[in-house]
Short mmCIF file of C-alpha atoms in Angstrom, two decimals:
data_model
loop_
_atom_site.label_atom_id
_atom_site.label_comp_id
_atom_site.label_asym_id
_atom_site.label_seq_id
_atom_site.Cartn_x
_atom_site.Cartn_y
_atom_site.Cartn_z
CA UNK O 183 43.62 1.74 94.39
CA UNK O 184 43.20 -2.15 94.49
CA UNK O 185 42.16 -4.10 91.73
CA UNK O 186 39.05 -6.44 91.26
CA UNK O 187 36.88 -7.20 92.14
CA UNK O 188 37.54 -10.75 89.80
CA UNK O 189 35.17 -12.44 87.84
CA UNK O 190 36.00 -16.39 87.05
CA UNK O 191 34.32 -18.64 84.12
CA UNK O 192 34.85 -22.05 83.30
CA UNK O 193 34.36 -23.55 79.57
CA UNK O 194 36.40 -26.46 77.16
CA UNK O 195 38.95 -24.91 75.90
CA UNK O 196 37.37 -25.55 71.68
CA UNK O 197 34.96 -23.12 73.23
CA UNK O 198 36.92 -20.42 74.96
CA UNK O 199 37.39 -17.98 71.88
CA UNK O 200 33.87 -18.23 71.24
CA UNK O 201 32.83 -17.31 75.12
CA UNK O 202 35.92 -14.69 75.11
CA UNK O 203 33.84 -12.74 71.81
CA UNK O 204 30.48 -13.03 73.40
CA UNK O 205 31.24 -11.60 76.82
CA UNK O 206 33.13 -8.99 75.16
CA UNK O 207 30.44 -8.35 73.01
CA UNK O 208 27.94 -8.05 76.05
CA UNK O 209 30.18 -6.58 77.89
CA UNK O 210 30.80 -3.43 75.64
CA UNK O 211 27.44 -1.57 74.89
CA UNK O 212 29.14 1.63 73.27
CA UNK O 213 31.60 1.06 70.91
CA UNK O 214 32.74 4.57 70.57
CA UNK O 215 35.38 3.02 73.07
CA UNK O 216 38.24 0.98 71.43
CA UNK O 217 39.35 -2.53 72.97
CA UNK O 218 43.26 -3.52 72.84
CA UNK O 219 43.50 -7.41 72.02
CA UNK O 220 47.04 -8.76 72.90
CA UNK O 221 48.23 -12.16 72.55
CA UNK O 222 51.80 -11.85 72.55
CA UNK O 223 54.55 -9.51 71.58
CA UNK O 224 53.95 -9.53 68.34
CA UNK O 225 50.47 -10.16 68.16
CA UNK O 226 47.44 -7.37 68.80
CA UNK O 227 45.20 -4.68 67.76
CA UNK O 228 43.30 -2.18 68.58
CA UNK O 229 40.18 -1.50 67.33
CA UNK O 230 36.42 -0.85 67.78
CA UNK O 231 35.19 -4.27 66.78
CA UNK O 232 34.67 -7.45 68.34
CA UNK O 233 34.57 -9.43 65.49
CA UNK O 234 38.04 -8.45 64.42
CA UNK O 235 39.14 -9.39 68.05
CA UNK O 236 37.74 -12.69 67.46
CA UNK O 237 39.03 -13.09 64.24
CA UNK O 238 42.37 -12.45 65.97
CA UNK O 239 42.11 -14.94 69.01
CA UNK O 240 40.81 -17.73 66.30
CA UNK O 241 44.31 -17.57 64.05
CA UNK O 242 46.47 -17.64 67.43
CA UNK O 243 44.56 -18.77 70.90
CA UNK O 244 45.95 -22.13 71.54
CA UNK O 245 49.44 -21.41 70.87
CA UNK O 246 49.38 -18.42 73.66
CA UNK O 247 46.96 -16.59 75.83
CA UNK O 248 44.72 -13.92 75.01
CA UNK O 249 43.86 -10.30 76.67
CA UNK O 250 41.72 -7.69 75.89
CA UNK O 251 41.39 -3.94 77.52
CA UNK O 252 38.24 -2.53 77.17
CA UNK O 253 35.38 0.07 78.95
CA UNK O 254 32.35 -1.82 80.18
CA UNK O 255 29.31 -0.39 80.62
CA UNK O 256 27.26 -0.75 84.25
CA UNK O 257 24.04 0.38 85.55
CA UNK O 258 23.22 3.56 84.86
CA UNK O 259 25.49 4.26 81.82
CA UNK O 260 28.33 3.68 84.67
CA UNK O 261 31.72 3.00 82.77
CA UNK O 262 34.29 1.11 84.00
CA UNK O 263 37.70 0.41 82.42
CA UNK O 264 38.09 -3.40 82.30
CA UNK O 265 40.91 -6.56 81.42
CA UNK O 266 39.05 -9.36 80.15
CA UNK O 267 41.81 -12.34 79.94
CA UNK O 268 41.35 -16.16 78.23
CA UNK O 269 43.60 -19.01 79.05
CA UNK O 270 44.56 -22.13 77.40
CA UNK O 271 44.52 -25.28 78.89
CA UNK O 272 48.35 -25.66 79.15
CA UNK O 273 48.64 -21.92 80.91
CA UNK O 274 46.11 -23.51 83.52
CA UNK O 275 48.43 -26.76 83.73
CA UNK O 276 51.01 -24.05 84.70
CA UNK O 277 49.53 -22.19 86.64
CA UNK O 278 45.65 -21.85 86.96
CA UNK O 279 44.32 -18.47 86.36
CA UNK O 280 41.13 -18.70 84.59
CA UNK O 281 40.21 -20.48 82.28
CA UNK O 282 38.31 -17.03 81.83
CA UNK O 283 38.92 -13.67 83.81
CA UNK O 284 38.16 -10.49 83.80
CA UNK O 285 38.52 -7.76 86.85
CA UNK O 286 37.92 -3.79 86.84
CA UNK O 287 41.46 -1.69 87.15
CA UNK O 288 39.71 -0.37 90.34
CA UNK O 289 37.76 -2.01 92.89
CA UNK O 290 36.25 1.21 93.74
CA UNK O 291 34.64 0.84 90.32
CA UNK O 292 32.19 -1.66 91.89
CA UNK O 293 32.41 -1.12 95.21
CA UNK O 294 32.62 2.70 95.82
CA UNK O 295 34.53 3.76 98.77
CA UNK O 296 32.12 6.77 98.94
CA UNK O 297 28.68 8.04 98.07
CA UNK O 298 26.94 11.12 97.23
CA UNK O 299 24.03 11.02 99.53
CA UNK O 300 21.39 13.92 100.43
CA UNK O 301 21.39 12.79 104.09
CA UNK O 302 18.46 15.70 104.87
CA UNK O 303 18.29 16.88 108.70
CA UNK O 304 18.22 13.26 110.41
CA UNK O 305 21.31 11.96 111.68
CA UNK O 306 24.05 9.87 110.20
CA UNK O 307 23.38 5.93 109.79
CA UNK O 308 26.15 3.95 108.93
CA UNK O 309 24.15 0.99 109.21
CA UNK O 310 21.75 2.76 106.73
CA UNK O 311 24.54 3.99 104.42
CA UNK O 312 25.64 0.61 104.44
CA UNK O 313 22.46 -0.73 103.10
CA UNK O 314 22.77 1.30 100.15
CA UNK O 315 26.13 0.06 99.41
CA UNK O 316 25.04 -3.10 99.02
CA UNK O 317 22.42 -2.54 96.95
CA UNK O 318 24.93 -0.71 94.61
CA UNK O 319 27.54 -3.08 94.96
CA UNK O 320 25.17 -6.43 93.96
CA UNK O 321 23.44 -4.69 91.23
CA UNK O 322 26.59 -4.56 89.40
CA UNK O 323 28.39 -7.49 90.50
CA UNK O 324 25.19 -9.63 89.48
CA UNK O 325 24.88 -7.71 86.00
CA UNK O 326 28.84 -8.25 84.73
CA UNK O 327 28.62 -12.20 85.96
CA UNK O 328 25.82 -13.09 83.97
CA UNK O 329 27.22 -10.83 81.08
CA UNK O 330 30.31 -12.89 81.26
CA UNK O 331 28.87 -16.34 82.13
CA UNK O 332 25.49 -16.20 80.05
CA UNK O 333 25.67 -13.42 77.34
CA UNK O 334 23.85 -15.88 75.22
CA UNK O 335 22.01 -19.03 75.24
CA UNK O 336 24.69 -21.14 74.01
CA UNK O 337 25.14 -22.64 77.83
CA UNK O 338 29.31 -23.24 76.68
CA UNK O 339 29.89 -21.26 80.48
CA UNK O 340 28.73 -24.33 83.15
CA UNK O 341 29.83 -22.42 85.53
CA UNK O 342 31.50 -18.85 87.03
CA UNK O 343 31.97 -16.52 90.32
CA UNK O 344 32.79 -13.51 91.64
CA UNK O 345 35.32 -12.57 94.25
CA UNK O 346 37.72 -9.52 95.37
CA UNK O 347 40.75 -12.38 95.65
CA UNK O 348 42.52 -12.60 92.47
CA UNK O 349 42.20 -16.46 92.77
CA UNK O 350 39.42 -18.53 92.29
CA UNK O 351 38.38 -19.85 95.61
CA UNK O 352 36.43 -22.20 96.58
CA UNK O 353 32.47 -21.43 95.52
CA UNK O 354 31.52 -20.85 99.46
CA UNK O 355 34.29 -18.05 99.54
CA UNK O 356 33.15 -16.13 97.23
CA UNK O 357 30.64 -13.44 97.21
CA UNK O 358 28.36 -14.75 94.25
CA UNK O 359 28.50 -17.84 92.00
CA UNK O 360 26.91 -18.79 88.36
CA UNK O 361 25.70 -22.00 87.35
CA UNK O 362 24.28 -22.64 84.29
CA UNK O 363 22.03 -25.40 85.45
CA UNK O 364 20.14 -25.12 88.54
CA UNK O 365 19.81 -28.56 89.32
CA UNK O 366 24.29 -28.34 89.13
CA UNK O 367 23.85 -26.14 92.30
CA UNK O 368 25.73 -28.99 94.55
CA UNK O 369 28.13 -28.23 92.52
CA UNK O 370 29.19 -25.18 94.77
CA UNK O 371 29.80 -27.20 97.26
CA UNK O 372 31.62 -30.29 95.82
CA UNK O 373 34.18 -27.76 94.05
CA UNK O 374 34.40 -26.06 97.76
CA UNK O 375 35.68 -29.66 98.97
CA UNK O 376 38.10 -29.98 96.66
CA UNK O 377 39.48 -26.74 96.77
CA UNK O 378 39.99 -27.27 100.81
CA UNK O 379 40.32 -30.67 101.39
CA UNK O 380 42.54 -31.53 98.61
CA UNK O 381 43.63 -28.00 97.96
CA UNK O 382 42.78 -28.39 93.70
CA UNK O 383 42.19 -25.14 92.17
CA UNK O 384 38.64 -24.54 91.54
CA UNK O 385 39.66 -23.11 87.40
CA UNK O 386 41.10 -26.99 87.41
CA UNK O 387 38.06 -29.08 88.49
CA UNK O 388 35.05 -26.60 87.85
CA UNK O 389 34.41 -28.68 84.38
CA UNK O 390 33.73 -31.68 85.94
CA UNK O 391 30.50 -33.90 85.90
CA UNK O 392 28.84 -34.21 89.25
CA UNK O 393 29.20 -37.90 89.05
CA UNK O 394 33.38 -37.25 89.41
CA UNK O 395 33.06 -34.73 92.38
CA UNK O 396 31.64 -36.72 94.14
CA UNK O 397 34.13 -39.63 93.39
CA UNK O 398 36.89 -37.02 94.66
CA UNK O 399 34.62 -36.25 97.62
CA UNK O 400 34.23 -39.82 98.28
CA UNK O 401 38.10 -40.53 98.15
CA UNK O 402 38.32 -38.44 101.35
CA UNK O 403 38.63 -40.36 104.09
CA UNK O 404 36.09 -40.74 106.56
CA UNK O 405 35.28 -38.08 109.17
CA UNK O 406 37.71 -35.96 107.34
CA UNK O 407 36.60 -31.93 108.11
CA UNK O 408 37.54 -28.25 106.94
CA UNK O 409 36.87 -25.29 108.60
CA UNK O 410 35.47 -22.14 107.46
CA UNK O 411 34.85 -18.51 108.84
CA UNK O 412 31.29 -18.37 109.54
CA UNK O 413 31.47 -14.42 109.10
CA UNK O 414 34.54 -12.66 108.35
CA UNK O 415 34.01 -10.16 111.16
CA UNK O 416 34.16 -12.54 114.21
CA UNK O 417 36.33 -15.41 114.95
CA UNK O 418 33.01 -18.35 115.19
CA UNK O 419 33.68 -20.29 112.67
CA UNK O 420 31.84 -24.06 111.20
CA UNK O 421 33.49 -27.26 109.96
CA UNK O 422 32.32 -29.08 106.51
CA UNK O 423 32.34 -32.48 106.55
CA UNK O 424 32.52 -34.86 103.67
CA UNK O 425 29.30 -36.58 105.24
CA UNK O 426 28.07 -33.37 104.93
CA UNK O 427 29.07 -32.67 101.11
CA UNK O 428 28.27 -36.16 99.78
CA UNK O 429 24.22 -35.59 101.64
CA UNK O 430 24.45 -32.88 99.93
CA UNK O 431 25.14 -34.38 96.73
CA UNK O 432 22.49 -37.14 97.41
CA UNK O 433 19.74 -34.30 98.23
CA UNK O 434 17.11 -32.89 95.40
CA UNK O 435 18.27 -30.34 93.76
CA UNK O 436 14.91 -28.52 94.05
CA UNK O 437 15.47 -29.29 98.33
CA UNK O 438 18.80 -27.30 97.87
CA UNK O 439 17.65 -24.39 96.23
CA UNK O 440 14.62 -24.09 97.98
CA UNK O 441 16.27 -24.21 101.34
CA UNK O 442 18.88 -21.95 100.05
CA UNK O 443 15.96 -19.43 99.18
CA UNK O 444 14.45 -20.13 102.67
CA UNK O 445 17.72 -18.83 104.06
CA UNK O 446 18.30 -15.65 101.83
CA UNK O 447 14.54 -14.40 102.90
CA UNK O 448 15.62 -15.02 107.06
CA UNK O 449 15.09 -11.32 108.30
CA UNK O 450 18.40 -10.02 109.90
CA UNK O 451 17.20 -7.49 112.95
CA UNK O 452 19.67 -5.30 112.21
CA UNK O 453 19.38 -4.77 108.43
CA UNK O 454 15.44 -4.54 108.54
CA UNK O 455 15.96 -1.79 111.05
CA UNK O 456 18.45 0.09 108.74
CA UNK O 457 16.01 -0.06 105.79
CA UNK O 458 13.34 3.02 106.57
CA UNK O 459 16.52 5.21 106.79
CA UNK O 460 18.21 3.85 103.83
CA UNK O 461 15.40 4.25 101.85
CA UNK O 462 14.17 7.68 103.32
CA UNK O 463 18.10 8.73 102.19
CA UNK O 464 17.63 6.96 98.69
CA UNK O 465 14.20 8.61 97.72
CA UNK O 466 15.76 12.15 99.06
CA UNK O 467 18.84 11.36 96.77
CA UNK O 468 17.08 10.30 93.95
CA UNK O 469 16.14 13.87 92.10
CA UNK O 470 20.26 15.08 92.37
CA UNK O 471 20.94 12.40 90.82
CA UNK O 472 21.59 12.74 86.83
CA UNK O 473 20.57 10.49 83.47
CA UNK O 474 23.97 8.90 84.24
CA UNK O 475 23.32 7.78 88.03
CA UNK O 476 25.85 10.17 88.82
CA UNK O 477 25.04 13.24 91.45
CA UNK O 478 25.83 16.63 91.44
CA UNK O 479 28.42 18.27 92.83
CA UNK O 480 28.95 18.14 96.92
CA UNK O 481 30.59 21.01 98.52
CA UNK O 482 28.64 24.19 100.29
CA UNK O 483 24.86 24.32 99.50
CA UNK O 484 24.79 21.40 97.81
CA UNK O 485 22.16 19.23 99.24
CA UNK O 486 24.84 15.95 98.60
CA UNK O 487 27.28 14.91 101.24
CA UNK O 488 30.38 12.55 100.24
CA UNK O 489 29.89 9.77 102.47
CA UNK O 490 33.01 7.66 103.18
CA UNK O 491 32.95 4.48 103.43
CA UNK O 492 34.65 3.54 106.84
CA UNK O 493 35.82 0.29 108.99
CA UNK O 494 32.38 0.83 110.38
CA UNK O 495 30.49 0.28 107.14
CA UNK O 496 32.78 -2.79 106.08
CA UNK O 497 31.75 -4.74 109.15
CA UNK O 498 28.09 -3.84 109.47
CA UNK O 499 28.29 -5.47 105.66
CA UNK O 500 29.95 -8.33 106.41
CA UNK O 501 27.77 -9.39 109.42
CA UNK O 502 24.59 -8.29 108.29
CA UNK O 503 24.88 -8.03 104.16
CA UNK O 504 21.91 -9.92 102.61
CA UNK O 505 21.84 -13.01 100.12
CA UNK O 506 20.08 -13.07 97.10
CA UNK O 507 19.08 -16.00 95.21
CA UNK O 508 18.17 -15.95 91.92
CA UNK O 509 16.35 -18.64 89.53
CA UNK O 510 16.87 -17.32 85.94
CA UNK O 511 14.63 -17.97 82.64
CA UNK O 512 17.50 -20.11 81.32
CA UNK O 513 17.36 -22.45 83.92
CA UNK O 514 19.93 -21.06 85.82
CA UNK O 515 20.79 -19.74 88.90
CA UNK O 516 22.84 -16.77 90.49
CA UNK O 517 23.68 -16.81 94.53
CA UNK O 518 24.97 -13.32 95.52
CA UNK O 519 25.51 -11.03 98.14
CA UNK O 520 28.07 -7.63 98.73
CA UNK O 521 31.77 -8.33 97.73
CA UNK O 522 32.79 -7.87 101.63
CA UNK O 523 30.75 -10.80 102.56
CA UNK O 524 31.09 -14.59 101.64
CA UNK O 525 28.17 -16.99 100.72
CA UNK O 526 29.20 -19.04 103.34
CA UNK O 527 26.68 -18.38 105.82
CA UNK O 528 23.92 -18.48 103.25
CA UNK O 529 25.10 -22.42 102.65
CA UNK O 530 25.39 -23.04 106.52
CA UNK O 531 22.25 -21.99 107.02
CA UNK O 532 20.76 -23.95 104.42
CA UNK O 533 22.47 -27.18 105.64
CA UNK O 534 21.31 -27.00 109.09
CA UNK O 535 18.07 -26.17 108.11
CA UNK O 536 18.23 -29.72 105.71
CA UNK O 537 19.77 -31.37 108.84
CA UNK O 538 22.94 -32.33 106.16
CA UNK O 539 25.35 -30.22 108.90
CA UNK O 540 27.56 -33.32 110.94
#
């Protein structure tokens, strides 16, 4: 089973140990489980406490990496086993891999490659089925980002994303992105320059100030264009301009977000008309299901059927999967949608819609 899918956060380096121990910390809500801490050879423990992990990482990060292995705890008191990994800044000089990471030892943790559905007498929906997916899928992926970019209120994490690559790509690519300040959200798409135009690692510019993106946008020259997959299940794709980026730049940040939000709420035919059956399936579902969201077992006269998820369900999602766009109490803000997608479309949409797109 693949890995991932892989979570990215950015923070100084004087302030990595301390964002390592609090996302563990959030991350790990029974501590019945032990965590292994390694930082080299001969260097690690294992043990049920974060603080000792900490006190670990503080005598030696700097000098070498650090990783920890560890059971997270999901929705529904789902557990999944996890690698959380912190980089120093001269690993990322070597070769850029964090500065922060942390990715589930199976991507069927978050994005289960079947369900146990009580699909009742009406017929089979993959469209439906799919619809459910998502909303299991984004649940999760939103809950572990924020654990791992905001566990606190100490705002050291400017920035973080999601993705099922094992690098981090550029913001658009991926299928959700943190930022700590919501008025930073051009941010997304200055990194997204740089990581295509001038082909920088995100992990290697994400601390930046605005003010120098969009010096590195400006150095472009002219005219100058990348092209991205509009959706990853047909071959249309759109070109990004650096007029477009530095508009973009220039443009309230309360414009962005809100035409952002105007794009996430655009119904999509298709998924509105999955819905009723999705949610006739959930509500039939809900009562086999136990205190641990798990159901009972499938088989003959069980009124579950193991639903696998096929080619058919992977495309519906990456057509049709919806955005969601979420201010948070901190200030913050979280764009998201199912791992199989990209939030590409949700930014093309908002930049036509501003009348930024060249």
């Amino acid at each position: 089973m693949r890995e991932g899918p892989f979570f990215f956060a950015w923070c100084d380096e004087a302030q990595r140990v301390d964002a390592f121990g609090a996302a563990l910390s959030a991350l790990i809500k029974e501590p019945q489980y032990g965590i292994r801490a390694i930082m080299d050879r001969d260097t690690e423990c294992n043990t049920t406490s974060v603080d000792e992990v900490v006190g670990m990482l503080r005598a030696h990060f700097g000098r070498t990496d650090a990783e920890a292995y560890f059971v997270a705890s999901l929705s529904y008191e789902h557990f999944v086993h996890c690698i959380l990994r912190g980089y120093t800044d001269r690993s990322e000089r070597l070769k850029p891999m964090g500065p922060i990471h942390m990715h589930a030892r199976e991507i069927e943790d978050f994005s289960p490659m079947h369900m146990d559905l009580a699909l009742g007498k009406g017929p089979r929906s993959v469209q439906a089925e799919a619809v459910l997916a998502w909303h299991m899928a984004l649940e999760d992926i939103d809950d572990v980002l924020l654990r791992l970019c905001a566990p606190d209120a100490s705002g050291r994490v400017p920035t973080g994303g999601c993705t099922t690559a094992r690098t981090w790509l550029a913001p658009v690519a991926l299928c959700a992105t943190y930022n700590a300040d919501a008025r930073d959200i051009a941010r997304d798409l200055a990194l997204s320059w740089i990581c295509l135009h001038d082909k920088d690692r995100v992990s290697r510019t994400a601390g930046l100030s605005l003010e120098a993106l969009r010096a590195r946008v400006e150095a472009a020259p002219p005219g100058a264009c990348v092209t991205l997959r509009h959706s990853s299940g047909h071959s249309s794709s759109l070109s990004l301009s650096r007029e477009t980026v530095l508009k973009a730049l220039a443009t309230p940040p309360s414009a962005l977000l809100e035409a952002l939000e105007a794009a996430a709420e655009v119904p999509d035919g298709a998924w509105r008309a999955a819905q009723p059956r999705a949610r006739e399936i959930y509500e039939r579902t809900l009562p086999f299901r136990g205190r641990d969201g798990q159901g009972m077992e499938t088989g003959d006269g069980s009124p579950l059927s193991q639903v696998e998820i096929t080619l058919d369900h992977f495309e519906f999602l990456v057509d049709h999967a919806p955005f969601r766009v979420r201010r948070l109490p901190s200030g913050g803000v979280v764009l998201a949608t199912h791992p199989y997608r990209t939030l590409w479309p949700l930014w093309s949409d908002a930049l036509f819609a501003l009348g930024l797109m060249c």
